[in-house]
Amino acid sequence: MTKALLWRLGNSLLSLALLVTLVFFMIYATPGGPAYSILGVHATPAGVAALNRQMGLDHPVWRQYLTWWDHLAHGNLGYSFTQHAPVADLIGSYLHNTLLLDAVAAAAAIMLAIVLGLAQGARARSLGRIIGAGQIIGYSLPTFFVGTVLILVFAADLAWLPPGGLGDTARSAGLASLWRHLALPAVTLALPLAAGLSRYFGHQVRDEYRQDYVRAARSRGLSALRIAFRHVLRNAVRPLVTVIGMMIPSLVVGGVLTESVFNYPGLGWLLWRSALEQDYPTLTAIVLLIGVLTILGNLAADLVNTLLDVRVRYD
Amino acid sequence: MTDDTTRAQPTMHPGGLFQRRRRWPATFGRVRADMGGGMLFLALVLFSWIGPLLYPHDPLAIHTHHILAAPRSRFPLGTDALGRNVLARLMRGGQATLAISLWASAIGLLAGLLYGMTAGLGPGWLDRALMRLLDTLLAIPSLVLMIFFASIVPLNETSLALLLGLVAWPGIARLTRNEALAARERDYVRAARQFGAGRLYIARVHILRAMLPLVIVNATFLMADMILGLSGLSFLGLGIQPPHASWGGLLNSGAGLAVIGSWWLIAFPGLAIFLAILAMNMLGQGLLARLEGELRE
Amino acid sequence: MREDVVSSGLRVEGLSVEYAAKRGLGRTRGDTHKALADVGFILPTGQTLGVVGESGSGKTTLGHAVLRMTPVSRGRILWDGVDLATLSDRDLRPYRRQMQLVFQDPYEAMNPRMSIGRIIAEPLLLAYGLDRHARREQALRLLKQVGLDESLLGRRPRALSGGQRQRVTLARALATAPRLLVLDEPTSGLDVSLQARVLNLLRDLQTDKGLSYLFISHDLAAVAYIAQRLLVLFQGRVMEQGPTDALLRHPAHPYTAALLAAQPSAVPGRAPKDPAPAMNPVADPVPGACVYYQWCGKALPRCRMEAPDLTSLGADHLVACHYPGHETTSIH
Amino acid sequence: MTTDGLTLAVSGLTLGLTRDRRARPLVEDLSFGVARGEMLAFVGESGSGKSLTAAAIFGLLPAGVQRIAGSIRVNGSELTTLSERRLRAWRGRDMGLIFQNPLTALSPSVGVQAQIAETYRVHKGGTRDAARARARALLAEVGLKALATGGDSYPHQLSGGMRQRVMIALAAACDPALIVADEPTTALDVLIQAQILDLLARLQRERGLAVVFITHDLRLAARYADRILVLYAGRAVEEGDAAQFFTAPRHPYSRALRDAIPTIPATGGRLTEIPGQPPEPRALPAGCRFAPRCPNVGDDCRRTEPAMTFDGTRFACLHPCAKMS
C-alpha cells in the first residue's frame, strides 16, 4: 500500500515537471514573443531587442528553460507590466477569493448531488426520470447566461443581492455581507456541477441496486431503508471521491466564466483580464497554478481512495 | 432488433436466480431523447442557414432611429444599442457559432482518434509516454488553454476552429486509447491473431470498428463542449470579434444593457446557446443509452 | 519418455511460464509468479490429451502457451520436431494455421458486430485470401460440418444460443484445416443436452479428420469421455499423467483421488460420501515442500522437506508424489 | 398430496410476463412440497423456470414477471396474500436463500460477521453483542473457525468456497425452516463444490431443514437429494424418489438428461443427444412442450398437454419409457 501511494506520488511529480515544461514551451512558441506585447504599438525592432536582452530572451532555448525552472524554484513568477506588480504578489489575494467561492460552490454541489443521486438511483422509473431531465438541462445551461439572468432578476430587478464584486468593504462589513456577495456566484457555479455530479452518482446508485447483494439483502428480510443506507450508499460513495477530484477542472472553467460575469475578484477574473490585456507573465503564472492545483487535487483524491479502499472489487 | 435480443438466450451459467434481464420496452424514453436532440439541432441549423433566406435582413445594418427597440413587428427580436436587427444577428451568429463548433469537433475527433489509436495499439512505453503527456494536458482545463491561446493568436473563424479543436482532443484521445486497449485483449482479437491477422488488420477491422460508434457518440458531447467553449470565449471578448455576430458575442454586448431593461439582448442569444448545447447533450445521451443497450448482454 | 513415439504430433518439454509479479512501483526484480512450471507431455496425432485442474491450476495458460499466445519462459514445444518456442512471430505464422484454439466463452470470442458468415470466413480471408464467393462457399461447408443451419449465416452472435455459438467458434477454428485443436472448457457454459452434442461432434470430427485435441476442462467426466490420456495440473505443476483408464481406476496422486471423489458421478441414491479434503486456502506456500503439501490428506514429514519429482509408475503413468496411492495416517 | 406438515407447499404456481399478455406463462401450474428434513432437487436447463420459482417463493420476482396464480405455503401459512411488509418478516427468519455467486451476493463493504449479525438482529432483536456472538457461532458451525474469532473480514478477502460458506451461514442465521439454494456451486471448483454440498446436507440433517436444491446437474441432484423434480420449459415433467428416478426415469426428457451425461469410468458408447432446442416462452408448441424433441412422440402428444400421472414416479407423459430400463 505504501508502494502504491509512492507510485501515485511519483506520477504526480512527473506530471508537474511535464506541466512546467509544457507551459514554458507554450510561451516560447508565442509569435513575436512577450516583448512585442509589452511594448504594444510602440514596438520597434531596437526596442524589442533591448527588452529581449533585458529579460534574457536572447539566450538559447535550453538556457531560458533552465532560468525558467530557477525562477520558479525561487517563487519568482515574473513581473506584470500592466499591473506594475510582481505576479506572485498579485496572485495571492485573488487565489484566496477563488478558493472561497469554489469551496462554497463545491460543498453545495456535492450535498445536492448526493441527495438527488440517491433519490434518482433508488427510484429509477418515476422520480429518476424527472431528476434526469433536470440534470441534462442543468449542465446544458451556460454559466455566463445563468449568471447574467441571476443578476438581472435578483440584483437589477429585485435588488435583493449585490450584482457582483466582493465589495471593498465586504470583509470589513462582516460575514453577512460576504455571504450576500457570494450567493449569486456560488449558485451559478454550483448549478452545472451539481447536475453533472448527481447524474454520475445517480448512475452509481442505480448500478449498485442492480447488484446481487441488494436482492440477497432483501431475501433476508432487510428493509429498504436499511439496504439503501447501510449497504448501497457505502458502495456508491466510494467512486464519488475520485469524481470530486476530477471536478476541479469544471470548477476552474465555471469559475472563470462566473467570476467574469460577476466581476468577482478571483483567479478566473484575473486570467480573463490578463488575457484581454495580453499580460503574459500573469497569464502564464495562472495557467501554471491551475495546472498544479488540478494535479494536486487528483493526487489527493487518489490518496483518499487508496486509504479508503485498497481492495479491487470483482477481479 | 429488439426481437433478436430478447430471443437470444445466452447465459453462460444455466439457471442462476437473478440474472440480469434485459427490459425491452425501456428504450422508448431514450429513443425520444436522441430523436428530440437531433430535431432540435436540425431546427437550429435551419434557423441559422435557411432563416436568412426567409428573413433577408442585414445583420450589420445600423438603424439609427431604432436604437434598443423592443421586440415588435418590424424587429421581431428587437434591436441592439447601435440599432442593428437582433433576429438577423442571431441567425448570422448561429452560422458562425455552429460552423466553428462543428469544425472544431471534427478536428478534435480526428486528432483524438489518431493519438488514442497510437497510444492504444503502439508498444507499452509509447503508451505510457503519451498518456503521461495527456494527463498533464488535461490538468489545464480546456477553457483556460483556450483563453491563453486566444490571447496570442489573431482571432477569426479559422483560427478559432483550429484553436478549439486542438484544445478539445484529449478527452477523445483517452477514450479511444482505453477502448483500444480493452479491445486488444478481447478473445476475438486473439483469435484473429491466431489466424494470422496483422496489426493493421486488427486495428481496422476489430478495434476501430468496434469503438467507432462509442467515439462518435462522445463526439456529440464534444460538440456541446465546443459550443459552450466558443460561446464562453466570445462572451469574454476573446472569440468572434465585433462587429461580426456570434451567440456568445451577442450575450456579451447585451449583458450590460439588459440590466437597464433591454432583456431581449440576452434572452434570445442565451436561449440559443442553451438549446444548442441541450440538443447535443440529448442526442449524445440518447445514442449512448442505445449503444449500451445494444452491447449489454 | 520414449523418443520413438512422437515423430509427428505435439511434444512439450519443460514448459514454464512466469509472470513478473507486479506490485505498486513497477516490477520488483526477481519476484515472479510461476503460472506453469516444468510441464511436459506427448500428444500423438489423432489423439486427445485431457488437461484437468481447478481454477488457477494453469490449464488455460498451458493451452495458450502451446499456441504461443502467451510468452513462454522456458521449455520446448516440438511440433513435428520443430521447436515452436524459439520461432519468431513471422516464422510461426505457417504453424499457427495448423493449430487453433476454441475459446471457453464463445460469445467473447466473436466480434459482436460481425455476422456469423463473416466470423467463420475471417480465417479464410486471413490465411488464404479467398475471394468473397469462395469464402461464402467454405463458410457454408464449415457450418454444415458442425451441424448448423445455413440460415444462421447472416445473424449476429447475440442472436444465437450458447450451443450454437460454441459450434460456430468450432467451425471457425476448423476453417484453416488445423491438425491440432486446443479446446478450452468447450462445454462448461452449456446446458447438459447441448454439452452432449458438442462432445459427440468433437469425437466425430476427430475420427473424420484425424485431429489432435488438447482438451482442457474441470469436468473429469467430460474429459474421460473424450481423452485417451490425462494430465492433472495443480498450481501450474503436473501432479499426475497417464492413460485415462489407468489414471481413473487407480489414481496414484492424492489430488487426483480427491478430484475423482468430488466428481458428481451418477451414483444412484445417497451414496456414502467421501469427505473431500479440507481445501482451506493457506496464505503462503511452504518453501521446499510439495506444492500439494498443505492440502494433502496423506502428507508425511518427507513431503514437507522435499518436493517430489515426476516419476514413472510404468506404462506411461507418471506421478509427482513420494507416496503414490499410499494409505497411511497423515501428519495433518 | 396433503399439504399438512409440509414445510413448503406450492400448488398451481403460474408465473408470467407482466407486459406481454400473449406469451404463455414462464412457469405453469407447478405443484410440489418439501417436508422437514428433506431435500428436493429442482433439475432443469436454463430457461426451465427453476430459478423463477425460487424467486417467487421469496416474493422477489424480477421486474416484468408476476405471479398469475397459485399458492405458496410455508409452515402452513399462505405467503402470497401477505403484504410486502409482512412478507419481509418471513424472509430470512423462516426461509433463507443461497445465491449462485457468493461474491456478488455478499455486501462488499460490510464485514461478514456484521452481515450475519445484522440479519439476526433484524428478525430476533437482542443486543449487538449477542448478535455478534451468534454470528461467530454460525461461522464456526459452517467450518470457518478462522473467521469466527477476532476481527471481522470482508468478502473480498475470502476464497470462493469460504464466501459460499458465509452465504450458507447467512441463510441459516435465524434458524429458518426452509433453505432454497439456487445453483449454489455453479461458480465453484469441483472440490469446493463437494464440500459446500456436504455442508448443506449436514445442516439439513442436523437441523431438520427443508431444502430446495436448484441445479442443472442431474448427477448432483441424484447424489444429494431425496427427491428430484424435473422441469422443462416451465412445467414439471417428472417427480420422484432420487434413487428410483435415476435407475428408471419415466419421462423421455428425464431419461435423455440422464443419458446425456458422461460417466466415470466412461462407458465407451456415445452420449445421448437431445435434438433441437428448448422452446421460447413466446413460441411454445401446442400439446406437450417436449414433443418436438421427443424420441417417443406420437400424434396425440402434439394435441394434448399430458397431465401428471402416478406410476412409481409422478410424470406427465403420454408415452412414458418402460419402468425398468
Coordinates of N, CA, C and O in Angstrom, one line a residue, chain A residues 125 208 211-224 226 230-232 234-235 238 310-315, chain D residues 19 58 60 63 84 88 91-92 95 97 99 101 103-110 114-115 118-119 122-123 156 167 170:
Chain A
R125 N -37.5 4.7 -12.0 CA -38.5 4.9 -13.0 C -39.2 6.2 -13.0 O -39.3 7.0 -14.0
E208 N -25.5 -0.1 -8.3 CA -25.5 -0.8 -7.0 C -26.8 -1.6 -6.8 O -26.8 -2.7 -6.4
Q211 N -27.1 -4.9 -8.3 CA -26.2 -6.0 -7.8 C -27.0 -7.1 -7.1 O -28.0 -6.8 -6.4
D212 N -26.4 -8.2 -7.1 CA -27.0 -9.4 -6.4 C -27.2 -9.1 -4.9 O -28.1 -9.6 -4.3
Y213 N -26.2 -8.4 -4.3 CA -26.2 -8.3 -2.9 C -27.5 -7.6 -2.4 O -27.9 -7.8 -1.3
V214 N -28.0 -6.7 -3.2 CA -29.2 -6.0 -2.8 C -30.4 -7.0 -2.7 O -31.1 -7.0 -1.8
R215 N -30.4 -7.8 -3.7 CA -31.5 -8.8 -3.7 C -31.3 -9.8 -2.6 O -32.2 -10.3 -1.9
A216 N -30.0 -10.2 -2.4 CA -29.7 -11.1 -1.3 C -30.2 -10.5 0.1 O -30.7 -11.1 0.9
A217 N -29.9 -9.2 0.2 CA -30.3 -8.5 1.4 C -31.8 -8.5 1.6 O -32.4 -8.7 2.6
R218 N -32.5 -8.3 0.4 CA -34.0 -8.4 0.5 C -34.4 -9.8 0.9 O -35.4 -9.9 1.6
S219 N -33.7 -10.8 0.4 CA -34.1 -12.1 0.7 C -33.9 -12.5 2.1 O -34.4 -13.5 2.6
R220 N -33.2 -11.7 2.8 CA -33.0 -11.9 4.3 C -33.9 -11.0 5.1 O -33.9 -11.0 6.3
G221 N -34.8 -10.3 4.4 CA -35.8 -9.5 5.1 C -35.4 -8.2 5.6 O -36.0 -7.6 6.5
L222 N -34.3 -7.6 5.0 CA -33.9 -6.3 5.5 C -34.8 -5.3 4.8 O -35.2 -5.4 3.7
S223 N -35.0 -4.1 5.5 CA -35.9 -3.1 5.0 C -35.2 -2.3 3.9 O -34.0 -2.2 3.8
A224 N -36.0 -1.6 3.1 CA -35.5 -0.8 2.0 C -34.6 0.3 2.5 O -33.5 0.5 1.9
R226 N -32.8 0.3 5.3 CA -31.6 -0.3 5.8 C -30.7 -0.6 4.6 O -29.5 -0.4 4.6
R230 N -27.3 1.4 4.7 CA -26.2 0.6 5.2 C -25.4 -0.1 4.1 O -24.2 -0.4 4.3
H231 N -26.0 -0.5 3.0 CA -25.3 -1.3 2.0 C -25.0 -0.5 0.7 O -23.9 -0.4 0.3
V232 N -26.1 0.1 0.1 CA -25.9 0.7 -1.2 C -25.1 2.0 -1.1 O -24.1 2.1 -1.8
R234 N -22.9 3.0 1.0 CA -21.5 2.7 1.3 C -20.7 2.4 0.1 O -19.6 2.9 -0.1
N235 N -21.3 1.7 -0.8 CA -20.5 1.3 -2.0 C -20.6 2.4 -3.1 O -19.6 2.5 -3.8
R238 N -18.0 5.6 -2.7 CA -16.5 5.5 -2.9 C -16.0 6.1 -4.2 O -15.1 7.0 -4.2
V310 N -8.4 -0.4 -0.4 CA -7.3 -0.9 -1.2 C -7.7 -2.1 -2.0 O -7.0 -2.5 -2.9
R311 N -8.8 -2.6 -1.8 CA -9.2 -3.9 -2.5 C -9.7 -3.5 -3.9 O -10.1 -2.4 -4.2
V312 N -9.6 -4.5 -4.7 CA -10.2 -4.3 -6.1 C -11.4 -5.3 -6.1 O -11.3 -6.4 -5.9
R313 N -12.5 -4.7 -6.4 CA -13.7 -5.5 -6.3 C -13.9 -6.3 -7.6 O -13.6 -5.9 -8.7
Y314 N -14.5 -7.4 -7.4 CA -14.9 -8.3 -8.6 C -13.7 -8.5 -9.6 O -13.9 -8.4 -10.8
D315 N -12.5 -8.8 -9.1 CA -11.5 -9.0 -10.1 C -11.4 -10.5 -10.5 O -11.9 -11.3 -9.8
Chain D
R19 N -46.0 -7.6 -19.0 CA -46.4 -6.8 -20.1 C -47.0 -7.6 -21.3 O -47.9 -7.1 -21.9
F58 N -39.9 -16.4 -2.5 CA -39.5 -15.3 -1.6 C -40.2 -14.0 -2.0 O -39.9 -12.9 -1.3
L60 N -39.7 -12.3 -4.6 CA -38.7 -11.4 -5.2 C -38.6 -11.6 -6.7 O -37.5 -11.6 -7.2
A63 N -38.4 -7.6 -12.1 CA -39.3 -6.7 -12.7 C -39.8 -7.3 -14.0 O -39.0 -7.8 -14.8
E84 N -46.0 -6.8 1.3 CA -44.5 -6.8 1.2 C -43.9 -6.6 2.6 O -43.0 -7.3 3.0
R88 N -41.7 -9.5 4.5 CA -40.3 -9.2 4.9 C -39.9 -9.9 6.1 O -38.8 -10.4 6.3
R91 N -39.0 -13.5 5.3 CA -37.7 -13.7 4.6 C -36.6 -13.7 5.6 O -36.6 -12.8 6.4
G92 N -35.7 -14.6 5.5 CA -34.6 -14.6 6.4 C -34.9 -15.2 7.7 O -34.0 -15.9 8.3
M95 N -37.2 -18.5 6.1 CA -36.7 -19.2 4.9 C -35.4 -18.4 4.5 O -35.4 -17.1 4.6
L97 N -32.2 -17.9 1.5 CA -31.9 -18.1 0.1 C -30.4 -18.1 -0.1 O -29.7 -17.2 0.4
F99 N -27.4 -17.9 -3.0 CA -27.3 -17.5 -4.4 C -26.2 -18.2 -5.1 O -25.3 -18.9 -4.5
N101 N -23.7 -16.9 -7.1 CA -22.4 -16.3 -7.0 C -22.2 -15.6 -5.7 O -22.7 -14.5 -5.5
L103 N -19.8 -14.1 -4.4 CA -19.0 -12.8 -4.4 C -20.0 -11.6 -4.6 O -19.9 -10.6 -3.9
T104 N -20.9 -11.8 -5.5 CA -21.8 -10.6 -5.8 C -22.9 -10.6 -4.8 O -23.6 -9.6 -4.7
A105 N -23.2 -11.7 -4.2 CA -24.4 -11.7 -3.3 C -24.1 -11.3 -1.9 O -25.0 -11.1 -1.1
L106 N -22.8 -11.1 -1.6 CA -22.5 -10.6 -0.2 C -22.2 -9.1 -0.4 O -21.5 -8.7 -1.3
S107 N -22.7 -8.4 0.6 CA -22.5 -6.9 0.5 C -21.0 -6.6 0.6 O -20.4 -7.0 1.6
P108 N -20.4 -6.0 -0.4 CA -18.9 -5.9 -0.4 C -18.3 -5.1 0.7 O -17.1 -5.3 1.0
S109 N -19.0 -4.1 1.2 CA -18.2 -3.3 2.2 C -18.7 -3.4 3.6 O -18.5 -2.5 4.4
V110 N -19.4 -4.5 3.9 CA -19.8 -4.8 5.2 C -19.1 -6.1 5.6 O -19.1 -7.0 4.8
A114 N -20.6 -8.9 10.6 CA -21.6 -7.8 10.7 C -22.9 -8.2 9.9 O -24.0 -7.9 10.3
Q115 N -22.7 -8.8 8.7 CA -23.8 -9.1 7.9 C -24.7 -10.1 8.5 O -25.9 -10.1 8.5
E118 N -26.4 -8.6 11.5 CA -27.5 -7.7 11.1 C -28.8 -8.5 10.8 O -29.8 -8.1 11.3
T119 N -28.6 -9.5 10.1 CA -29.8 -10.3 9.7 C -30.4 -10.9 11.0 O -31.7 -10.9 11.1
V122 N -32.2 -8.1 13.0 CA -33.4 -7.6 12.3 C -34.6 -8.4 12.7 O -35.7 -7.9 12.9
H123 N -34.4 -9.7 12.7 CA -35.5 -10.6 13.0 C -35.7 -11.0 14.4 O -36.8 -11.2 14.9
H156 N -14.3 -9.8 0.0 CA -13.2 -9.9 -1.0 C -11.9 -10.5 -0.5 O -11.0 -10.8 -1.2
M167 N -22.4 -17.4 2.9 CA -23.7 -17.4 2.4 C -24.6 -18.3 3.1 O -25.8 -18.0 3.4
L170 N -25.4 -17.1 6.5 CA -26.3 -16.1 6.4 C -27.8 -16.6 6.3 O -28.7 -16.1 6.9

